[in-house]
Amino acid sequence: MNLKNLIVTTFIAFSPAALAELNVIADLGGESTQAIFEAVNRQDTPPASAATPEQGEAAMLPVTTSELSPGNVAPRALQLPGIGSLFIIGDDSYSRQWLQQNVQLLSARNAAGLVVNVESMASLESLRSLAPGLQLAPSSGTELARRLQLTHYPVLITDSGLSQEVGP
């Protein structure tokens, strides 16, 4: 340690601020948080039974995204580095046909699917049966529709653009 650092350290250690007492500005009362920490630290209780993914998804249904409906989407360039490949579909004949026609190309791209309009678990499972190996998750598409100015699906979104054409 050089002399300058020693002087600064000594000054800070013996300054009046370093010797000041703690002053309580306000005590608003309230309840003790001890019970919360005891619950967190409790190790001897058995874990609660975990819900299966299907139970979680079933609780999310139905999913309705009023901002999006089946229809034609004009291709457009985007700059979304790192997004990978994501597609949006619904539970309708247009989406089903698009999914069946593009399942191999979507699989090759490791694309993940959002089902933005679906009523029941049976409908979701029916869509999944059309695309074995692809991830399909029920999800609201409101935020994506707003941010990407989308009104229709099915659509594939990649880091470079969006389109209904899935080609290589």
Coordinates of C-alpha atoms in Angstrom, one line a residue, residues 26-34 36:
A26 CA -39.0 6.1 11.2
D27 CA -40.4 3.0 12.7
L28 CA -43.7 2.3 11.0
G29 CA -44.5 -0.8 13.0
G30 CA -46.1 -3.7 11.3
E31 CA -45.9 -7.4 11.8
S32 CA -42.8 -9.4 12.4
T33 CA -41.4 -11.1 9.3
Q34 CA -40.0 -14.0 11.4
I36 CA -41.8 -15.8 6.6

